[in-house]
């Protein structure tokens, strides 16, 4: 294992590469861009289309297997599996929509869509877990940045779809089939575990601020470009120039390692810090010759002292040692320490966080999956503008959720879940605004929902890592993500789809033979929005309870103004 110096370039190179992989990992947000082709070309009705939307969410968020694998395999293998899933899943969809292969069964397309979007779970788990471990004392900021770029991915794909692919669903699916694997193969070497800094670095804060500002500039640029393309008729040269500028803005985070290379002013300080861990570095460099493949998580120091190399062997040897009196019986971890997945499952805080997250994102994804139909029902047929607005505001919510929660947790020891409470209360008002269907409020409601939806993601991620540790974070984080497809299944596939079809039946006299029939008017989703408002009321109440429970935990973890682990008791 090659141990990198504290403050050296590779962690920042890895963060820059992770930005691109997170953009690729947002491929599941493309469903509204080609869902109309699934309905028209393949002749699906609205209920079939809604269930494909559920497959889209299940694939994107069921990441338990990546969560387990990321602790056993190096990041590049996890990325390779994600690339393969994208190639196989979207490849089948492309064969169907391009009609290269005729009459593919519905069940096969459902499975293919779930596999294709499951690439998001593999890509996201790999880069998020790796980078949070590379920057453990800035995990909220890192989560906000990476999740923010995922939120921007829908706008990036929309620009490519509109300016380069001429609005062709078949070309978009071919782009996903080939482009994502190529990108992963090109960047997977740079996403790797690095030795984190032992303390706060003044330059690190400036680097994070630069990355955040660069992402905001990119978001504004994407929104402006989409609006211009919708308002003006842009020729191919202008379109390609706009896409080229977008690519340059996406490369902005790589300016940090370039700057560190050209102006290595802090390198001596970094060397002095790393020198204090010289014995560790010498040991690790010796291990490098024996093993070049490093998993996302290395064995803990306590495990190493006992000479144990694996969970199964560790449990057996510890039991034997206890019987011989060599070690004391292992105590249960406290909040803030490393939990196993099974240990986390029996904690009330775990399920409270899951339910709060489920109510927030489960209701939000219902609107996202039905965004095109909501727009048509409320007399707005421009899906690309709605999706871009939602994407940009989702990005703002993810980025600001990480930044704001990081600031207040350090300065006031304020639990991050406070912001989940605030945004779910705003979501209640937003759903009531959707239900009212007042003229001119569609874009405002979509913007507010996008911001609140994004905050749920960026707050849940660091909260889970702070409560239950980073050792098994990949599995715990991916279990939390199950709130998204579960919400899609209950609120979108069940509630919204049923209410929509019932209203269409009323409007069309129960004649649902024509799959192109659309529901018009506020009643298409009014009942759905009222139920979602009630759901977020429940989520807000549970979030208040969770925040009160977590207040002493955050006072312990951030009492010194920065993250620190609770004191460890000797185990032997």
Coordinates of C-alpha atoms in Angstrom, one line a residue:
X1 CA 0.0 0.0 0.0
X2 CA 1.4 3.4 -1.0
X3 CA 0.7 5.9 1.7
X4 CA 0.4 9.5 0.3
X5 CA 1.8 12.5 2.1
X6 CA -0.6 14.7 4.1
X7 CA -1.9 17.5 2.0
X8 CA -0.4 16.1 -1.2
X9 CA -2.1 16.3 -4.6
X10 CA -3.6 12.9 -5.1
X11 CA -6.7 13.4 -2.8
X12 CA -7.5 16.6 -4.8
X13 CA -6.9 14.8 -8.1
X14 CA -9.3 12.1 -6.8
X15 CA -11.9 14.7 -5.9
X16 CA -11.6 16.3 -9.4
X17 CA -12.1 12.9 -11.0
X18 CA -15.0 12.2 -8.6
X19 CA -16.8 15.2 -9.9
X20 CA -16.9 13.7 -13.5
X21 CA -17.9 10.3 -12.2
X22 CA -20.7 11.9 -10.1
X23 CA -22.0 13.6 -13.2
X24 CA -22.0 10.3 -15.0
X25 CA -23.6 8.7 -11.9
X26 CA -26.6 11.0 -12.3
X27 CA -27.8 9.1 -15.3
X28 CA -31.0 8.1 -13.6
X29 CA -32.3 11.7 -13.8
X30 CA -32.5 11.3 -17.5
X31 CA -35.7 9.3 -17.3
X32 CA -38.0 12.3 -18.1
X33 CA -36.0 12.9 -21.3
X34 CA -36.7 9.5 -22.9
X35 CA -39.9 8.4 -21.1
X36 CA -42.1 9.9 -23.8
X37 CA -40.3 7.7 -26.4
X38 CA -40.9 4.6 -24.3
X39 CA -44.6 5.5 -24.3
X40 CA -44.9 6.5 -28.0
X41 CA -42.5 4.1 -29.8
X42 CA -43.2 1.1 -27.6
X43 CA -46.9 1.8 -27.0
X44 CA -46.9 1.7 -23.2
X45 CA -49.7 3.2 -21.2
X46 CA -49.3 5.5 -18.2
X47 CA -49.4 2.7 -15.6
X48 CA -46.6 0.8 -17.4
X49 CA -44.6 4.0 -17.8
X50 CA -45.0 4.7 -14.1
X51 CA -43.7 1.3 -13.1
X52 CA -40.7 1.8 -15.4
X53 CA -40.1 5.0 -13.3
X54 CA -40.1 2.8 -10.2
X55 CA -37.5 0.5 -11.9
X56 CA -35.5 3.7 -12.5
X57 CA -35.5 4.6 -8.8
X58 CA -34.9 1.1 -7.6
X59 CA -31.9 0.7 -9.8
X60 CA -30.5 4.1 -8.8
X61 CA -30.9 3.6 -5.0
X62 CA -30.6 -0.1 -4.2
X63 CA -26.9 -0.1 -3.4
X64 CA -26.6 -2.6 -0.6
X65 CA -24.3 -4.8 -2.8
X66 CA -21.9 -1.9 -3.7
X67 CA -22.0 -0.9 0.0
X68 CA -20.7 -4.4 1.0
X69 CA -18.2 -4.6 -1.9
X70 CA -16.6 -1.2 -1.4
X71 CA -15.0 -2.6 1.9
X72 CA -13.6 -5.6 0.2
X73 CA -12.4 -4.4 -3.3
X74 CA -10.4 -1.4 -4.5
X75 CA -12.4 1.6 -5.9
X76 CA -11.4 0.9 -9.5
X77 CA -13.1 -2.5 -9.5
X78 CA -16.3 -0.9 -8.0
X79 CA -16.2 1.7 -10.8
X80 CA -15.7 -1.1 -13.4
X81 CA -18.8 -2.9 -12.2
X82 CA -20.8 0.3 -12.5
X83 CA -19.5 0.8 -16.1
X84 CA -20.5 -2.7 -17.0
X85 CA -24.0 -2.2 -15.5
X86 CA -24.5 1.0 -17.6
X87 CA -23.3 -0.7 -20.8
X88 CA -25.7 -3.7 -20.4
X89 CA -28.7 -1.9 -19.1
X90 CA -28.9 1.1 -21.3
X91 CA -27.7 -1.0 -24.3
X92 CA -30.9 -3.1 -24.1
X93 CA -33.0 0.1 -23.9
X94 CA -31.2 1.6 -26.9
X95 CA -31.9 -1.6 -28.9
X96 CA -35.6 -1.3 -28.1
X97 CA -36.1 2.4 -28.7
X98 CA -34.0 2.5 -31.9
X99 CA -36.0 -0.6 -33.0
X100 CA -32.7 -2.4 -33.8
X101 CA -34.4 -5.3 -32.0
X102 CA -38.2 -5.6 -32.3
X103 CA -40.7 -6.6 -29.7
X104 CA -38.5 -6.9 -26.6
X105 CA -40.8 -8.0 -23.6
X106 CA -41.8 -5.4 -21.1
X107 CA -40.3 -7.4 -18.2
X108 CA -36.9 -7.4 -19.9
X109 CA -37.0 -3.6 -20.4
X110 CA -37.9 -3.2 -16.7
X111 CA -34.9 -5.2 -15.6
X112 CA -32.6 -3.5 -18.1
X113 CA -33.6 -0.1 -16.8
X114 CA -33.0 -1.2 -13.2
X115 CA -29.6 -2.5 -14.2
X116 CA -28.6 0.6 -16.2
X117 CA -29.6 3.0 -13.4
X118 CA -27.9 0.7 -10.8
X119 CA -24.6 1.9 -12.2
X120 CA -25.4 5.1 -10.3
X121 CA -25.2 3.2 -7.0
X122 CA -21.8 1.6 -7.9
X123 CA -20.3 4.9 -9.2
X124 CA -21.6 7.0 -6.3
X125 CA -20.7 4.6 -3.6
X126 CA -17.1 4.3 -4.8
X127 CA -16.3 8.0 -5.1
X128 CA -18.3 9.2 -2.1
X129 CA -16.9 6.6 0.4
X130 CA -13.4 7.1 -0.9
X131 CA -13.4 10.9 -0.8
X132 CA -15.1 11.1 2.6
X133 CA -12.4 8.9 4.0
X134 CA -9.7 11.0 2.3
X135 CA -11.2 14.2 3.9
X136 CA -12.7 12.8 7.2
X137 CA -12.8 16.1 9.0
X138 CA -14.6 17.9 6.2
X139 CA -17.1 15.2 5.4
X140 CA -20.1 17.5 5.3
X141 CA -18.4 19.8 2.8
X142 CA -17.3 16.9 0.6
X143 CA -20.7 15.3 0.7
X144 CA -22.3 18.6 -0.3
X145 CA -19.9 19.1 -3.2
X146 CA -20.2 15.6 -4.6
X147 CA -24.0 15.3 -4.1
X148 CA -24.3 18.8 -5.6
X149 CA -22.6 17.7 -8.8
X150 CA -25.0 14.7 -8.9
X151 CA -27.8 17.2 -8.7
X152 CA -26.3 19.2 -11.6
X153 CA -26.0 16.0 -13.8
X154 CA -29.6 16.3 -15.0
X155 CA -28.8 19.8 -16.4
X156 CA -25.6 18.6 -17.9
X157 CA -27.4 15.7 -19.7
X158 CA -30.2 18.1 -20.8
X159 CA -27.7 20.4 -22.4
X160 CA -26.0 17.5 -24.2
X161 CA -29.5 16.1 -25.2
X162 CA -30.6 19.4 -26.6
X163 CA -27.5 20.9 -28.2
X164 CA -25.5 17.8 -29.4
X165 CA -28.0 14.9 -29.7
X166 CA -30.8 17.1 -31.2
X167 CA -33.4 15.8 -28.8
X168 CA -33.1 12.2 -29.9
X169 CA -34.0 9.6 -27.1
X170 CA -32.2 6.9 -29.1
X171 CA -29.0 8.9 -29.3
X172 CA -29.2 9.7 -25.6
X173 CA -29.4 6.1 -24.7
X174 CA -26.5 5.2 -27.0
X175 CA -24.5 8.0 -25.3
X176 CA -25.2 6.5 -21.9
X177 CA -24.4 3.0 -23.2
X178 CA -21.0 4.0 -24.4
X179 CA -20.1 7.3 -22.7
X180 CA -20.3 6.2 -19.1
X181 CA -18.1 3.2 -19.4
X182 CA -15.5 5.2 -21.4
X183 CA -15.4 7.9 -18.7
X184 CA -15.1 5.3 -15.9
X185 CA -12.2 3.6 -17.7
X186 CA -10.4 6.9 -18.2
X187 CA -10.7 8.1 -14.5
X188 CA -10.9 5.0 -12.3
X189 CA -7.1 5.1 -11.7
X190 CA -7.4 8.5 -10.0
X191 CA -10.1 7.6 -7.5
X192 CA -8.0 5.8 -4.8
X193 CA -7.6 5.8 -1.0
X194 CA -5.2 8.4 0.4
X195 CA -3.8 9.1 3.9
X196 CA -6.0 11.9 5.3
X197 CA -4.6 15.0 6.9
X198 CA -4.1 14.7 10.7
X199 CA -5.4 18.2 11.4
X200 CA -7.0 21.2 9.8
X201 CA -5.2 22.8 6.8
X202 CA -5.7 26.4 6.1
X203 CA -5.3 25.9 2.4
X204 CA -7.9 23.1 2.4
X205 CA -10.7 25.6 3.2
X206 CA -9.8 27.8 0.3
X207 CA -9.7 24.8 -2.0
X208 CA -13.2 23.7 -1.0
X209 CA -14.5 27.3 -1.4
X210 CA -13.0 27.4 -4.9
X211 CA -14.7 24.1 -5.8
X212 CA -18.0 25.3 -4.5
X213 CA -17.8 28.6 -6.4
X214 CA -16.9 26.7 -9.6
X215 CA -19.9 24.4 -9.2
X216 CA -22.2 27.4 -8.7
X217 CA -20.8 29.1 -11.8
X218 CA -21.4 25.8 -13.7
X219 CA -25.0 25.6 -12.5
X220 CA -25.8 29.2 -13.5
X221 CA -24.2 28.5 -16.9
X222 CA -26.2 25.4 -17.5
X223 CA -29.5 27.1 -16.6
X224 CA -28.7 30.0 -18.8
X225 CA -27.7 27.8 -21.7
X226 CA -30.9 25.8 -21.5
X227 CA -33.1 28.9 -21.5
X228 CA -31.2 30.4 -24.4
X229 CA -31.5 27.2 -26.4
X230 CA -35.3 27.1 -25.7
X231 CA -35.7 30.8 -26.7
X232 CA -33.4 31.0 -29.7
X233 CA -32.5 28.9 -32.6
X234 CA -28.8 28.0 -32.1
X235 CA -26.7 26.7 -35.0
X236 CA -24.4 23.7 -34.6
X237 CA -21.2 25.9 -34.2
X238 CA -22.7 27.8 -31.3
X239 CA -24.2 24.7 -29.8
X240 CA -20.8 22.9 -29.8
X241 CA -19.1 26.0 -28.4
X242 CA -21.5 26.1 -25.5
X243 CA -20.9 22.4 -24.8
X244 CA -17.1 23.0 -24.9
X245 CA -17.4 25.8 -22.3
X246 CA -19.4 23.4 -20.1
X247 CA -16.6 20.8 -20.3
X248 CA -14.1 23.4 -19.3
X249 CA -16.2 24.4 -16.3
X250 CA -16.5 20.8 -15.3
X251 CA -12.7 20.6 -15.2
X252 CA -12.4 23.5 -12.8
X253 CA -11.7 21.3 -9.6
X254 CA -8.6 19.9 -11.3
X255 CA -7.1 23.4 -11.1
X256 CA -6.4 22.7 -7.4
X257 CA -3.8 19.9 -8.0
X258 CA -2.4 21.9 -10.9
X259 CA -1.9 24.9 -8.6
X260 CA -0.3 22.6 -6.0
X261 CA 2.1 21.4 -8.7
X262 CA 3.1 24.8 -10.1
X263 CA 3.1 26.6 -6.7
X264 CA 4.1 24.0 -4.1
X265 CA 4.4 26.6 -1.3
X266 CA 2.8 24.4 1.4
X267 CA 4.7 21.3 0.5
X268 CA 7.3 21.7 3.2
X269 CA 4.6 22.0 5.8
X270 CA 2.9 18.9 4.5
X271 CA 6.2 17.1 4.6
X272 CA 6.7 18.1 8.3
X273 CA 3.3 16.9 9.2
X274 CA 3.8 13.6 7.4
X275 CA 7.2 13.2 9.0
X276 CA 5.5 12.8 12.4
X277 CA 4.0 9.6 11.1
X278 CA 7.3 8.5 9.6
X279 CA 7.2 5.0 11.2
X280 CA 3.8 4.4 9.7
X281 CA 4.9 5.6 6.3
X282 CA 7.9 3.3 6.3
X283 CA 5.8 0.3 7.3
X284 CA 3.2 1.1 4.7
X285 CA 5.8 1.6 1.9
X286 CA 7.1 -1.8 2.7
X287 CA 3.7 -3.3 2.4
X288 CA 3.3 -1.7 -1.1
X289 CA 5.7 -4.2 -2.6
X290 CA 3.5 -7.0 -1.4
X291 CA 0.1 -5.7 -2.4
X292 CA -0.7 -3.1 -5.0
X293 CA -4.5 -3.4 -4.7
X294 CA -5.9 -1.4 -1.8
X295 CA -9.6 -1.7 -0.7
X296 CA -11.6 1.3 0.3
X297 CA -11.1 0.5 4.0
X298 CA -8.0 -0.7 5.7
X299 CA -8.1 -2.8 8.9
X300 CA -8.4 -0.8 12.1
X301 CA -5.4 -0.4 14.4
X302 CA -7.0 -2.5 17.1
X303 CA -7.5 -5.3 14.7
X304 CA -3.9 -5.1 13.5
X305 CA -2.6 -5.3 17.1
X306 CA -4.4 -8.6 17.5
X307 CA -3.0 -9.9 14.3
X308 CA -6.4 -10.4 12.8
X309 CA -7.2 -10.1 9.1
X310 CA -10.9 -10.4 8.4
X311 CA -14.2 -10.1 10.2
X312 CA -14.9 -13.9 10.5
X313 CA -11.4 -14.7 11.8
X314 CA -11.5 -11.6 14.0
X315 CA -14.7 -12.7 15.8
X316 CA -13.4 -16.2 16.4
X317 CA -10.0 -15.1 17.7
X318 CA -11.4 -12.4 19.9
X319 CA -13.8 -15.0 21.5
X320 CA -10.8 -17.3 22.2
X321 CA -8.8 -14.4 23.6
X322 CA -11.6 -13.5 25.9
X323 CA -11.8 -17.0 27.2
X324 CA -8.1 -16.9 27.9
X325 CA -8.3 -13.5 29.6
X326 CA -6.1 -11.8 27.0
X327 CA -8.8 -9.2 26.1
X328 CA -11.9 -7.8 27.7
X329 CA -15.3 -8.5 26.3
X330 CA -16.0 -6.1 23.4
X331 CA -18.4 -3.3 24.4
X332 CA -21.1 -1.9 22.2
X333 CA -20.0 1.2 20.2
X334 CA -21.3 4.6 21.2
X335 CA -22.7 7.1 18.7
X336 CA -19.8 8.6 16.8
X337 CA -17.8 5.4 16.8
X338 CA -17.7 2.7 14.1
X339 CA -20.8 0.6 14.0
X340 CA -21.3 -2.6 12.1
X341 CA -24.4 -2.7 10.0
X342 CA -26.2 -5.0 12.4
X343 CA -25.3 -2.9 15.4
X344 CA -26.7 0.2 13.6
X345 CA -29.9 -1.6 12.7
X346 CA -31.0 -1.9 16.4
X347 CA -30.5 1.8 17.1
X348 CA -33.6 4.1 17.3
X349 CA -31.5 7.0 15.7
X350 CA -30.9 4.8 12.6
X351 CA -34.6 4.3 12.0
X352 CA -35.5 7.8 12.8
X353 CA -33.0 9.1 10.3
X354 CA -34.2 6.6 7.7
X355 CA -37.9 7.6 8.2
X356 CA -37.1 11.3 8.0
X357 CA -35.1 10.8 4.8
X358 CA -37.8 8.5 3.4
X359 CA -40.6 11.0 3.9
X360 CA -38.5 13.8 2.4
X361 CA -37.0 12.2 -0.7
X362 CA -39.9 9.7 -1.2
X363 CA -42.3 12.5 -1.7
X364 CA -39.9 14.6 -3.7
X365 CA -39.1 11.7 -6.2
X366 CA -42.8 11.4 -6.8
X367 CA -42.8 14.9 -8.3
X368 CA -39.6 14.2 -10.2
X369 CA -40.9 11.0 -11.8
X370 CA -44.1 12.7 -12.9
X371 CA -42.6 16.1 -13.8
X372 CA -43.5 15.9 -17.5
X373 CA -47.1 14.9 -16.7
X374 CA -47.5 17.5 -14.0
X375 CA -46.3 20.1 -16.5
X376 CA -48.8 19.0 -19.2
X377 CA -51.6 18.9 -16.6
X378 CA -50.8 22.5 -15.5
X379 CA -50.5 23.7 -19.1
X380 CA -46.7 23.6 -19.5
X381 CA -45.3 21.3 -22.1
X382 CA -41.6 22.2 -21.8
X383 CA -40.2 19.3 -19.9
X384 CA -36.5 20.3 -20.5
X385 CA -37.0 23.7 -18.7
X386 CA -38.8 22.2 -15.8
X387 CA -36.1 19.5 -15.4
X388 CA -33.3 22.0 -15.7
X389 CA -34.9 24.2 -13.0
X390 CA -35.4 21.2 -10.7
X391 CA -31.8 20.1 -11.4
X392 CA -30.3 23.5 -10.7
X393 CA -32.2 24.0 -7.5
X394 CA -31.5 20.4 -6.4
X395 CA -27.9 21.2 -6.9
X396 CA -28.2 24.4 -4.8
X397 CA -29.9 22.5 -2.1
X398 CA -27.3 19.8 -2.0
X399 CA -24.4 22.2 -2.0
X400 CA -25.9 24.7 0.5
X401 CA -27.1 21.8 2.7
X402 CA -23.5 20.6 3.1
X403 CA -22.0 24.1 3.6
X404 CA -24.6 25.5 5.9
X405 CA -24.8 22.4 8.1
X406 CA -21.0 22.2 8.3
X407 CA -20.8 25.9 9.4
X408 CA -23.4 25.6 12.2
X409 CA -22.3 22.2 13.4
X410 CA -18.8 23.6 14.0
X411 CA -19.8 27.0 15.3
X412 CA -23.0 26.1 17.3
X413 CA -22.8 22.3 17.6
X414 CA -26.2 22.4 15.9
X415 CA -27.3 18.9 14.7
X416 CA -27.5 18.7 10.9
X417 CA -31.0 17.3 11.1
X418 CA -32.3 20.7 12.0
X419 CA -32.1 21.5 8.3
X420 CA -34.0 18.4 7.3
X421 CA -36.8 19.7 9.6
X422 CA -36.8 23.2 8.1
X423 CA -36.8 22.0 4.5
X424 CA -39.6 19.4 5.1
X425 CA -41.7 22.2 6.6
X426 CA -41.1 24.2 3.4
X427 CA -42.0 21.1 1.4
X428 CA -45.4 21.1 3.1
X429 CA -46.0 24.6 1.8
X430 CA -44.6 23.7 -1.6
X431 CA -47.0 20.7 -2.1
X432 CA -49.9 22.9 -1.1
X433 CA -48.7 25.4 -3.7
X434 CA -48.7 22.6 -6.3
X435 CA -52.2 21.5 -5.2
X436 CA -53.6 25.1 -5.5
X437 CA -52.5 25.2 -9.2
X438 CA -52.4 29.0 -9.1
X439 CA -51.3 30.5 -12.4
X440 CA -47.6 31.3 -12.6
X441 CA -46.6 29.2 -9.5
X442 CA -45.4 26.0 -11.3
X443 CA -41.8 27.1 -11.8
X444 CA -41.6 28.6 -8.3
X445 CA -42.9 25.5 -6.7
X446 CA -40.6 23.3 -8.7
X447 CA -37.6 25.5 -7.6
X448 CA -38.5 25.3 -3.9
X449 CA -39.0 21.6 -4.1
X450 CA -35.7 21.1 -5.9
X451 CA -33.8 23.0 -3.1
X452 CA -35.5 21.1 -0.3
X453 CA -35.1 17.8 -2.0
X454 CA -31.4 18.4 -2.4
X455 CA -30.9 19.3 1.3
X456 CA -32.3 16.0 2.3
X457 CA -29.5 14.2 0.5
X458 CA -26.6 16.3 1.6
X459 CA -27.6 16.3 5.2
X460 CA -28.3 12.6 5.5
X461 CA -24.9 11.5 4.2
X462 CA -22.6 13.2 6.8
X463 CA -25.2 12.6 9.6
X464 CA -25.1 8.9 9.0
X465 CA -21.3 8.9 8.9
X466 CA -21.0 10.9 12.2
X467 CA -23.4 8.7 14.1
X468 CA -22.3 5.3 12.9
X469 CA -18.7 5.9 11.6
X470 CA -16.9 5.5 8.3
X471 CA -15.9 1.8 8.6
X472 CA -19.2 0.4 7.3
X473 CA -20.5 3.7 6.0
X474 CA -20.9 2.4 2.4
X475 CA -23.5 -0.2 3.5
X476 CA -25.3 2.0 6.0
X477 CA -25.5 4.9 3.5
X478 CA -26.9 2.7 0.8
X479 CA -29.5 1.3 3.1
X480 CA -30.6 4.8 3.8
X481 CA -30.9 5.4 0.1
X482 CA -33.6 2.7 0.0
X483 CA -36.0 5.4 1.1
X484 CA -36.0 6.8 -2.4
X485 CA -37.3 3.7 -4.4
X486 CA -39.6 2.8 -1.5
X487 CA -41.1 6.3 -1.7
X488 CA -41.3 6.0 -5.5
X489 CA -43.2 2.6 -5.2
X490 CA -45.7 3.8 -2.6
X491 CA -46.3 7.5 -3.5
X492 CA -45.5 7.5 -7.3
X493 CA -46.3 4.0 -8.6
X494 CA -49.2 3.6 -6.2
X495 CA -50.8 6.9 -5.2
X496 CA -49.9 9.3 -8.1
X497 CA -50.4 6.7 -10.9
X498 CA -53.8 5.6 -9.5
X499 CA -55.1 9.2 -9.0
X500 CA -53.9 10.2 -12.5
X501 CA -55.5 7.2 -14.3
X502 CA -58.7 7.7 -12.3
X503 CA -58.9 11.4 -13.4
X504 CA -58.2 10.4 -17.1
X505 CA -61.0 7.9 -16.9
X506 CA -63.3 10.7 -15.8
X507 CA -62.2 13.1 -18.5
X508 CA -62.3 10.5 -21.3
X509 CA -65.4 8.6 -20.3
X510 CA -63.5 5.5 -19.1
X511 CA -61.9 5.1 -22.6
X512 CA -58.3 4.4 -21.8
X513 CA -57.5 2.4 -25.0
X514 CA -55.4 5.2 -26.4
X515 CA -52.1 5.3 -24.5
X516 CA -51.4 8.9 -25.8
X517 CA -54.3 10.4 -23.7
X518 CA -53.0 12.9 -21.1
X519 CA -54.8 14.2 -18.0
X520 CA -55.4 17.9 -18.0
X521 CA -56.2 20.2 -15.1
X522 CA -55.2 20.5 -11.4
X523 CA -57.3 17.5 -10.3
X524 CA -54.8 15.1 -12.0
X525 CA -52.4 15.4 -9.0
X526 CA -54.2 17.5 -6.4
X527 CA -55.0 14.6 -4.1
X528 CA -51.4 13.4 -4.5
X529 CA -50.0 16.7 -3.5
X530 CA -52.3 16.9 -0.4
X531 CA -51.2 13.5 0.7
X532 CA -47.5 14.4 0.2
X533 CA -48.0 17.5 2.3
X534 CA -49.3 15.3 5.1
X535 CA -46.3 13.0 4.7
X536 CA -43.9 15.8 5.1
X537 CA -45.7 17.0 8.2
X538 CA -45.0 13.6 9.7
X539 CA -41.4 13.8 8.5
X540 CA -40.9 17.2 10.2
X541 CA -42.2 15.9 13.5
X542 CA -39.9 12.9 13.5
X543 CA -37.0 15.1 12.5
X544 CA -37.6 17.3 15.6
X545 CA -37.5 14.2 17.8
X546 CA -34.3 13.1 16.1
X547 CA -32.7 16.5 16.5
X548 CA -33.4 16.6 20.2
X549 CA -31.9 13.1 20.6
X550 CA -28.7 14.1 18.7
X551 CA -28.0 17.4 20.4
X552 CA -25.7 15.9 23.1
X553 CA -24.0 13.7 20.4
X554 CA -23.0 16.8 18.4
X555 CA -21.9 18.7 21.5
X556 CA -19.5 15.8 22.1
X557 CA -18.2 15.4 18.5
X558 CA -17.8 19.2 17.8
X559 CA -17.2 20.7 21.2
X560 CA -13.7 21.9 20.0
X561 CA -15.0 23.6 16.8
X562 CA -14.0 20.7 14.6
X563 CA -14.9 17.0 14.3
X564 CA -13.2 14.7 16.8
X565 CA -13.9 11.1 17.7
X566 CA -15.2 10.3 21.2
X567 CA -12.5 8.9 23.6
X568 CA -11.9 5.2 23.0
X569 CA -11.7 2.7 25.8
X570 CA -8.9 0.2 25.8
X571 CA -10.0 -3.2 24.4
X572 CA -7.2 -5.2 26.0

